[in-house]
């Protein structure tokens, strides 16, 4: 793609603690690409990691990068008349991944772990893949999904993190009629709760350190709330059928392994810190527990949009909508889980028809 002369605001991370709202060039779509006017962008945990630490797990920032991969907006134009995608003027969500399509993982139907994927706002490769936190972005047209009728774009901005949750739930196997434990009631953990209930989970127990976070989990269907730092909390289960670790800390994984039944499944969804993480690995052997990883998603994106359209309870997770020029305050708010769940950046009104 080539850049035009017009400028539009974008959120660029330059290093730890160095987030800037800059006027960036409006790109021009090439063949097979679409220009999208972004309306809302959700601040993700990975965006916060880049802002705080200059990296996520083993992915380290090496150059300035537009953040953001949870975006909805309006199709403005295509770079070629034969580009696939909804008509100009359509409200869309953007699938943030472009798998290579030829690596062994893609051929095997596991495009979410493609070894050469491009993912919006990711430092996993160099040069980095610039993200979606700009008022105008260009993406492959095949990554656009029209919002279902009646789906408000604010709720639609949850499609990407809900897709992550749906993938993790599917990695856990059949949850119909099961007791499911979710450790961590951040935005992803709360969406895992909703996904587990949608998958037929009979009872979902959620643990977290913060009462406010637990209340968000209740709003989307959690049956039992447990203070993770209170061993005497009466809500602790004796055992569960499956557990999904969404806090990203080793203590959460250890809890899952100790509470899941013999022969049960534990899904590690939260990104653990770099290096080694201590947990009760001996239980994997003595109880024949299956420990599975869950990374991103693929086809779940379309399912997420349908679920969002059908369930207004998701609106409770959007705690604040902040103008893009106030991105610094939005990131501060998103980092304080006692005050918010999901924070959206507002990039302005959609373009006139």
XYZ file of N, CA and C in Angstrom, residues 110-288:
537
model
N -4.684 -25.348 11.414
C -4.451 -24.628 12.676
C -3.824 -23.264 12.364
N -4.568 -22.472 11.621
C -4.043 -21.192 11.157
C -3.761 -20.230 12.302
N -4.389 -20.437 13.453
C -4.159 -19.528 14.584
C -2.735 -19.627 15.119
N -2.017 -20.731 14.836
C -0.618 -20.849 15.261
C 0.312 -20.853 14.054
N -0.130 -20.237 12.956
C 0.701 -20.076 11.763
C 2.056 -19.497 12.149
N 3.113 -20.091 11.638
C 4.463 -19.640 12.003
C 4.893 -18.380 11.274
N 4.088 -17.939 10.300
C 4.462 -16.740 9.551
C 3.271 -15.793 9.393
N 2.399 -15.770 10.401
C 1.214 -14.926 10.310
C 1.554 -13.450 10.496
N 0.676 -12.616 10.010
C 0.742 -11.184 10.268
C -0.469 -10.841 11.122
N -0.233 -10.186 12.249
C -1.307 -9.883 13.202
C -1.231 -8.413 13.546
N -2.350 -7.722 13.421
C -2.353 -6.275 13.647
C -1.757 -5.918 15.004
N -0.867 -4.921 15.006
C -0.311 -4.411 16.258
C 0.542 -5.413 16.990
N 1.368 -6.165 16.274
C 2.189 -7.200 16.902
C 3.660 -7.002 16.568
N 4.502 -7.162 17.593
C 5.955 -7.090 17.417
C 6.571 -8.476 17.257
N 5.742 -9.476 16.945
C 6.249 -10.840 16.819
C 7.210 -10.981 15.641
N 7.110 -10.095 14.669
C 8.010 -10.135 13.517
C 8.589 -8.740 13.294
N 9.642 -8.662 12.516
C 10.275 -7.372 12.241
C 10.504 -7.256 10.733
N 10.110 -6.127 10.119
C 9.410 -4.992 10.719
C 8.077 -5.425 11.340
N 7.676 -4.689 12.376
C 6.451 -5.028 13.076
C 5.231 -4.827 12.165
N 4.150 -5.531 12.514
C 2.884 -5.338 11.815
C 2.153 -4.187 12.502
N 1.971 -3.107 11.797
C 1.305 -1.946 12.381
C -0.156 -2.279 12.698
N -0.657 -1.662 13.774
C -1.964 -2.028 14.277
C -3.112 -1.193 13.755
N -4.247 -1.324 14.426
C -5.482 -0.718 13.964
C -5.917 0.523 14.706
N -5.087 1.029 15.636
C -5.459 2.223 16.392
C -5.107 3.479 15.602
N -5.801 3.669 14.506
C -5.688 4.890 13.706
C -7.051 5.148 13.087
N -7.348 6.401 12.816
C -8.668 6.750 12.298
C -8.915 6.159 10.914
N -7.849 5.893 10.157
C -7.953 5.245 8.859
C -6.869 4.174 8.759
N -7.285 2.963 8.398
C -6.323 1.877 8.237
C -6.635 1.135 6.940
N -5.632 0.436 6.438
C -5.795 -0.427 5.277
C -5.543 -1.859 5.702
N -6.443 -2.754 5.335
C -6.318 -4.171 5.665
C -6.714 -4.998 4.445
N -6.273 -6.267 4.378
C -6.773 -7.134 3.302
C -8.298 -7.210 3.350
N -8.922 -7.083 2.197
C -10.383 -7.047 2.145
C -11.007 -8.308 2.713
N -10.326 -9.442 2.593
C -10.892 -10.697 3.082
C -10.950 -10.757 4.607
N -10.329 -9.789 5.296
C -10.379 -9.771 6.752
C -11.587 -9.004 7.297
N -12.399 -8.453 6.435
C -13.550 -7.683 6.883
C -14.759 -8.599 7.086
N -15.500 -8.326 8.153
C -16.739 -9.041 8.434
C -17.826 -8.006 8.703
N -18.899 -8.056 7.925
C -20.022 -7.139 8.154
C -20.637 -7.426 9.518
N -20.938 -6.374 10.273
C -21.604 -6.569 11.551
C -23.021 -7.082 11.321
N -23.434 -8.080 12.085
C -24.821 -8.560 11.954
C -25.813 -7.433 12.207
N -26.964 -7.541 11.597
C -28.000 -6.511 11.764
C -28.317 -6.322 13.239
N -28.355 -5.075 13.652
C -28.705 -4.745 15.024
C -27.546 -4.758 16.008
N -26.351 -5.176 15.576
C -25.201 -5.199 16.483
C -24.568 -3.822 16.556
N -24.642 -3.195 17.732
C -24.026 -1.887 17.933
C -22.510 -2.008 17.805
N -21.849 -1.077 17.108
C -20.394 -1.175 16.940
C -19.618 -1.228 18.256
N -20.151 -0.596 19.315
C -19.443 -0.669 20.596
C -19.357 -2.115 21.074
N -20.483 -2.823 21.013
C -20.460 -4.227 21.405
C -19.658 -5.046 20.395
N -19.755 -4.658 19.126
C -19.007 -5.361 18.085
C -17.508 -5.303 18.284
N -17.026 -4.282 18.987
C -15.592 -4.163 19.249
C -15.077 -5.284 20.146
N -15.970 -6.038 20.755
C -15.565 -7.168 21.594
C -15.339 -8.441 20.789
N -15.512 -8.386 19.474
C -15.444 -9.604 18.663
C -14.089 -10.293 18.772
N -13.010 -9.539 18.727
C -11.685 -10.182 18.777
C -11.437 -10.871 20.112
N -11.586 -10.199 21.258
C -11.349 -10.913 22.519
C -12.348 -12.038 22.773
N -13.593 -11.883 22.321
C -14.544 -12.976 22.478
C -14.114 -14.172 21.631
N -13.533 -13.931 20.477
C -13.019 -15.024 19.650
C -11.926 -15.795 20.377
N -11.061 -15.070 21.072
C -10.013 -15.712 21.881
C -10.649 -16.621 22.929
N -11.700 -16.108 23.580
C -12.390 -16.877 24.613
C -13.071 -18.108 24.026
N -13.719 -17.950 22.881
C -14.389 -19.082 22.251
C -13.387 -20.171 21.873
N -12.221 -19.765 21.378
C -11.205 -20.750 21.016
C -10.722 -21.509 22.249
N -10.502 -20.796 23.355
C -10.059 -21.453 24.582
C -11.094 -22.451 25.082
N -12.363 -22.071 25.010
C -13.433 -22.963 25.446
C -13.481 -24.213 24.571
N -13.281 -24.045 23.282
C -13.273 -25.217 22.403
C -12.066 -26.117 22.675
N -10.970 -25.529 23.051
C -9.791 -26.325 23.415
C -10.066 -27.154 24.673
N -11.009 -26.723 25.491
C -11.335 -27.461 26.716
C -12.205 -28.684 26.446
N -12.757 -28.803 25.241
C -13.604 -29.946 24.920
C -15.071 -29.669 25.210
N -15.853 -30.725 25.268
C -17.287 -30.602 25.482
C -17.572 -30.163 26.913
N -18.158 -28.986 27.069
C -18.446 -28.458 28.401
C -19.919 -28.568 28.773
N -20.714 -29.175 27.938
C -22.148 -29.284 28.224
C -22.375 -30.017 29.540
N -23.087 -29.351 30.458
C -23.404 -29.949 31.747
C -22.248 -30.013 32.724
N -21.123 -29.370 32.399
C -19.919 -29.470 33.223
C -19.752 -28.267 34.157
N -18.928 -28.492 35.200
C -18.512 -27.421 36.103
C -17.166 -26.905 35.597
N -17.111 -25.626 35.297
C -15.913 -25.025 34.704
C -15.348 -23.982 35.665
N -14.040 -24.023 35.858
C -13.330 -23.017 36.647
C -12.605 -22.066 35.706
N -12.739 -20.754 35.950
C -12.005 -19.738 35.206
C -11.190 -18.934 36.208
N -9.873 -18.931 36.071
C -9.038 -18.125 36.952
C -8.682 -16.823 36.242
N -9.089 -15.721 36.851
C -8.857 -14.410 36.272
C -10.129 -13.845 35.677
N -10.593 -12.696 36.216
C -11.825 -12.066 35.738
C -11.539 -10.741 35.056
N -10.419 -10.699 34.312
C -10.189 -9.561 33.442
C -11.123 -9.648 32.243
N -10.952 -8.773 31.244
C -11.844 -8.823 30.081
C -11.893 -10.198 29.414
N -10.728 -10.830 29.231
C -10.712 -12.143 28.595
C -11.378 -13.181 29.492
N -11.077 -13.164 30.782
C -11.688 -14.114 31.697
C -13.202 -13.988 31.720
N -13.705 -12.759 31.719
C -15.151 -12.559 31.703
C -15.762 -13.086 30.414
N -15.071 -12.896 29.301
C -15.581 -13.408 28.034
C -15.503 -14.929 27.980
N -14.525 -15.521 28.663
C -14.468 -16.974 28.774
C -15.698 -17.480 29.530
N -16.091 -16.754 30.573
C -17.303 -17.118 31.313
C -18.495 -17.178 30.360
N -18.668 -16.111 29.583
C -19.794 -16.059 28.648
C -19.704 -17.168 27.611
N -18.500 -17.434 27.120
C -18.321 -18.479 26.112
C -18.596 -19.852 26.697
N -18.183 -20.076 27.942
C -18.424 -21.368 28.589
C -19.919 -21.592 28.804
N -20.629 -20.557 29.206
C -22.076 -20.690 29.376
C -22.753 -20.941 28.027
N -22.298 -20.256 26.987
C -22.872 -20.458 25.660
C -22.617 -21.874 25.153
N -21.498 -22.486 25.628
C -21.159 -23.850 25.228
C -21.879 -24.895 26.067
N -22.760 -24.458 26.955
C -23.546 -25.392 27.748
C -23.006 -25.687 29.123
N -21.975 -24.945 29.550
C -21.450 -25.145 30.902
C -22.553 -24.970 31.932
N -22.689 -25.952 32.833
C -23.782 -25.906 33.808
C -23.472 -24.977 34.963
N -22.198 -24.877 35.322
C -21.807 -24.039 36.452
C -20.410 -23.493 36.172
N -20.253 -22.184 36.303
C -18.956 -21.554 36.081
C -18.533 -20.830 37.347
N -17.388 -21.240 37.881
C -16.793 -20.583 39.039
C -15.632 -19.723 38.564
N -15.561 -18.494 39.043
C -14.526 -17.550 38.634
C -13.758 -17.076 39.857
N -12.435 -17.007 39.725
C -11.605 -16.484 40.808
C -10.878 -15.226 40.355
N -10.701 -14.307 41.273
C -9.922 -13.096 41.014
C -9.615 -12.448 42.354
N -8.670 -11.514 42.328
C -8.300 -10.788 43.543
C -9.215 -9.596 43.806
N -9.884 -9.106 42.753
C -10.618 -7.854 42.864
C -12.125 -8.068 42.835
N -12.850 -7.577 43.845
C -14.321 -7.700 43.844
C -14.960 -7.069 42.616
N -14.443 -5.922 42.161
C -15.041 -5.255 41.002
C -14.943 -6.123 39.760
N -13.799 -6.783 39.578
C -13.625 -7.665 38.421
C -14.596 -8.835 38.491
N -14.773 -9.383 39.668
C -15.695 -10.504 39.833
C -17.130 -10.101 39.503
N -17.496 -8.872 39.802
C -18.855 -8.426 39.487
C -19.083 -8.345 37.975
N -18.038 -7.980 37.220
C -18.170 -8.013 35.758
C -18.422 -9.448 35.288
N -17.735 -10.401 35.913
C -17.942 -11.803 35.554
C -19.369 -12.242 35.863
N -19.907 -11.762 36.971
C -21.294 -12.091 37.306
C -22.249 -11.574 36.231
N -21.957 -10.384 35.707
C -22.849 -9.769 34.726
C -22.978 -10.575 33.444
N -21.967 -11.396 33.135
C -22.029 -12.190 31.903
C -22.235 -13.674 32.184
N -22.694 -14.000 33.402
C -23.155 -15.358 33.630
C -22.446 -16.208 34.649
N -21.424 -15.685 35.348
C -20.729 -16.501 36.346
C -21.688 -16.922 37.453
N -21.585 -18.170 37.876
C -22.467 -18.690 38.923
C -21.885 -18.501 40.320
N -20.563 -18.658 40.451
C -19.912 -18.522 41.757
C -18.673 -17.650 41.611
N -18.549 -16.687 42.522
C -17.408 -15.778 42.535
C -16.535 -16.096 43.743
N -15.210 -16.175 43.525
C -14.291 -16.554 44.601
C -13.136 -15.570 44.655
N -12.846 -15.090 45.841
C -11.652 -14.265 46.040
C -10.423 -15.173 46.020
N -9.544 -14.961 45.043
C -8.389 -15.835 44.862
C -7.413 -15.779 46.030
N -7.430 -14.674 46.788
C -6.501 -14.526 47.907
C -7.120 -14.941 49.237
N -8.285 -15.576 49.200
C -8.967 -15.989 50.428
C -9.195 -17.500 50.410
N -8.287 -18.275 51.008
C -8.467 -19.739 51.008
C -9.709 -20.182 51.762
N -10.268 -19.319 52.616
C -11.464 -19.666 53.359
C -12.755 -19.285 52.671
N -12.673 -18.721 51.459
C -13.875 -18.338 50.732
C -14.745 -19.579 50.519
N -16.011 -19.476 50.881
C -16.910 -20.628 50.808
C -17.221 -21.054 49.377
N -16.859 -20.222 48.408
C -17.162 -20.557 47.022
C -16.180 -21.508 46.364
N -15.044 -21.780 47.022
C -14.051 -22.665 46.406
C -14.669 -24.037 46.141
N -14.563 -24.557 44.914
C -15.105 -25.887 44.628
C -14.163 -26.980 45.124
N -14.712 -28.146 45.389
C -13.883 -29.296 45.737
C -13.123 -29.758 44.506
N -13.815 -29.850 43.378
C -13.166 -30.146 42.108
C -14.068 -29.676 40.979
N -13.465 -29.513 39.795
C -14.212 -29.081 38.620
C -13.887 -30.027 37.469
N -14.718 -29.972 36.428
C -14.511 -30.854 35.277
C -13.456 -30.319 34.313
N -13.391 -29.004 34.195
C -12.432 -28.361 33.293
C -12.069 -27.010 33.872
N -10.881 -26.529 33.533
C -10.423 -25.238 34.048
C -9.723 -24.473 32.933
N -9.981 -23.172 32.900
C -9.340 -22.295 31.917
C -8.628 -21.192 32.674
N -7.314 -21.145 32.501
C -6.479 -20.182 33.214
C -6.371 -18.915 32.375
N -6.964 -17.812 32.861
C -7.007 -16.574 32.092
C -6.329 -15.413 32.799
N -5.628 -15.681 33.898
C -4.982 -14.587 34.630
C -3.563 -14.316 34.142
N -2.915 -15.323 33.552
C -1.544 -15.142 33.079
C -0.518 -15.173 34.183
N -0.833 -15.778 35.315
C 0.143 -15.922 36.403
C 0.232 -17.392 36.788
N 1.420 -17.807 37.234
C 1.649 -19.216 37.544
C 0.740 -19.706 38.660
N 0.407 -18.824 39.608
C -0.468 -19.230 40.708
C -1.834 -19.653 40.192
N -2.315 -19.011 39.128
C -3.593 -19.382 38.543
C -3.536 -20.761 37.917
N -2.451 -21.051 37.213
C -2.282 -22.375 36.619
C -2.199 -23.435 37.705
N -1.479 -23.150 38.765
C -1.365 -24.092 39.874
C -2.744 -24.390 40.470
N -3.560 -23.355 40.634
C -4.921 -23.538 41.148
C -5.733 -24.447 40.239
N -5.637 -24.214 38.935
C -6.382 -25.038 37.988
C -5.984 -26.510 38.095
N -4.700 -26.775 38.197
C -4.229 -28.154 38.261
C -4.671 -28.838 39.552
N -4.751 -28.089 40.621
C -5.122 -28.684 41.916
C -6.634 -28.934 42.023
N -7.441 -28.183 41.266
C -8.883 -28.297 41.415
C -9.560 -29.108 40.314
N -8.907 -29.298 39.174
C -9.553 -30.062 38.121
C -9.564 -31.544 38.501
N -10.609 -32.229 38.100
C -10.757 -33.641 38.456
C -9.693 -34.491 37.762
N -9.532 -35.712 38.215
C -8.623 -36.654 37.572
C -9.082 -36.891 36.130
N -8.148 -36.824 35.229
C -8.472 -36.973 33.819
C -9.094 -35.746 33.195
N -9.157 -34.620 33.951
C -9.753 -33.397 33.434
C -8.813 -32.625 32.527
N -9.323 -31.508 32.021
C -8.574 -30.682 31.078
C -8.343 -29.299 31.671
N -7.107 -28.811 31.559
C -6.757 -27.445 31.930
C -6.266 -26.738 30.670
N -6.819 -25.577 30.386
C -6.407 -24.778 29.231
C -5.668 -23.542 29.727
N -4.432 -23.383 29.277
C -3.661 -22.191 29.619
C -3.892 -21.149 28.536
N -4.651 -20.125 28.876
C -4.982 -19.055 27.943
C -4.195 -17.788 28.231
N -4.083 -17.410 29.509
C -3.332 -16.209 29.862
C -1.863 -16.362 29.492
N -1.270 -15.294 28.935
C 0.144 -15.325 28.562
C 0.991 -15.206 29.811
N 1.747 -16.258 30.131
C 2.606 -16.252 31.315
C 3.834 -15.380 31.078
N 4.467 -14.912 32.138
C 5.676 -14.092 31.974
C 6.769 -14.876 31.260
N 7.720 -14.180 30.626
C 8.828 -14.877 29.968
C 9.612 -15.736 30.967
N 10.211 -16.796 30.477
C 11.029 -17.646 31.357
C 10.215 -18.771 31.952
N 10.718 -19.333 33.035
C 10.107 -20.487 33.661
C 9.008 -20.080 34.644
N 7.970 -20.901 34.718
C 6.858 -20.654 35.639
C 6.642 -21.891 36.500
N 6.679 -21.741 37.825
C 6.484 -22.898 38.703
C 5.012 -23.278 38.833
N 4.717 -24.552 38.743
C 3.362 -25.049 38.984
C 3.468 -26.523 39.359
N 2.358 -27.070 39.815
C 2.359 -28.446 40.321
C 2.339 -29.452 39.174
N 3.444 -29.548 38.467
C 3.519 -30.410 37.299
C 3.364 -31.887 37.610
N 3.682 -32.290 38.845
C 3.523 -33.700 39.192
C 2.077 -34.163 39.101
N 1.127 -33.229 39.258
C -0.275 -33.594 39.173
C -0.681 -34.002 37.757
N 0.028 -33.476 36.758
C -0.247 -33.892 35.391
C -0.074 -35.399 35.242
N 0.901 -35.938 35.977
C 1.208 -37.367 35.889
C 0.254 -38.183 36.750
N 0.193 -37.840 38.041
C -0.553 -38.686 38.978
C -2.058 -38.651 38.747
N -2.556 -37.559 38.139
C -3.994 -37.460 37.888
C -4.344 -37.520 36.396
N -3.345 -37.723 35.559
C -3.541 -37.766 34.107
C -4.343 -36.573 33.615
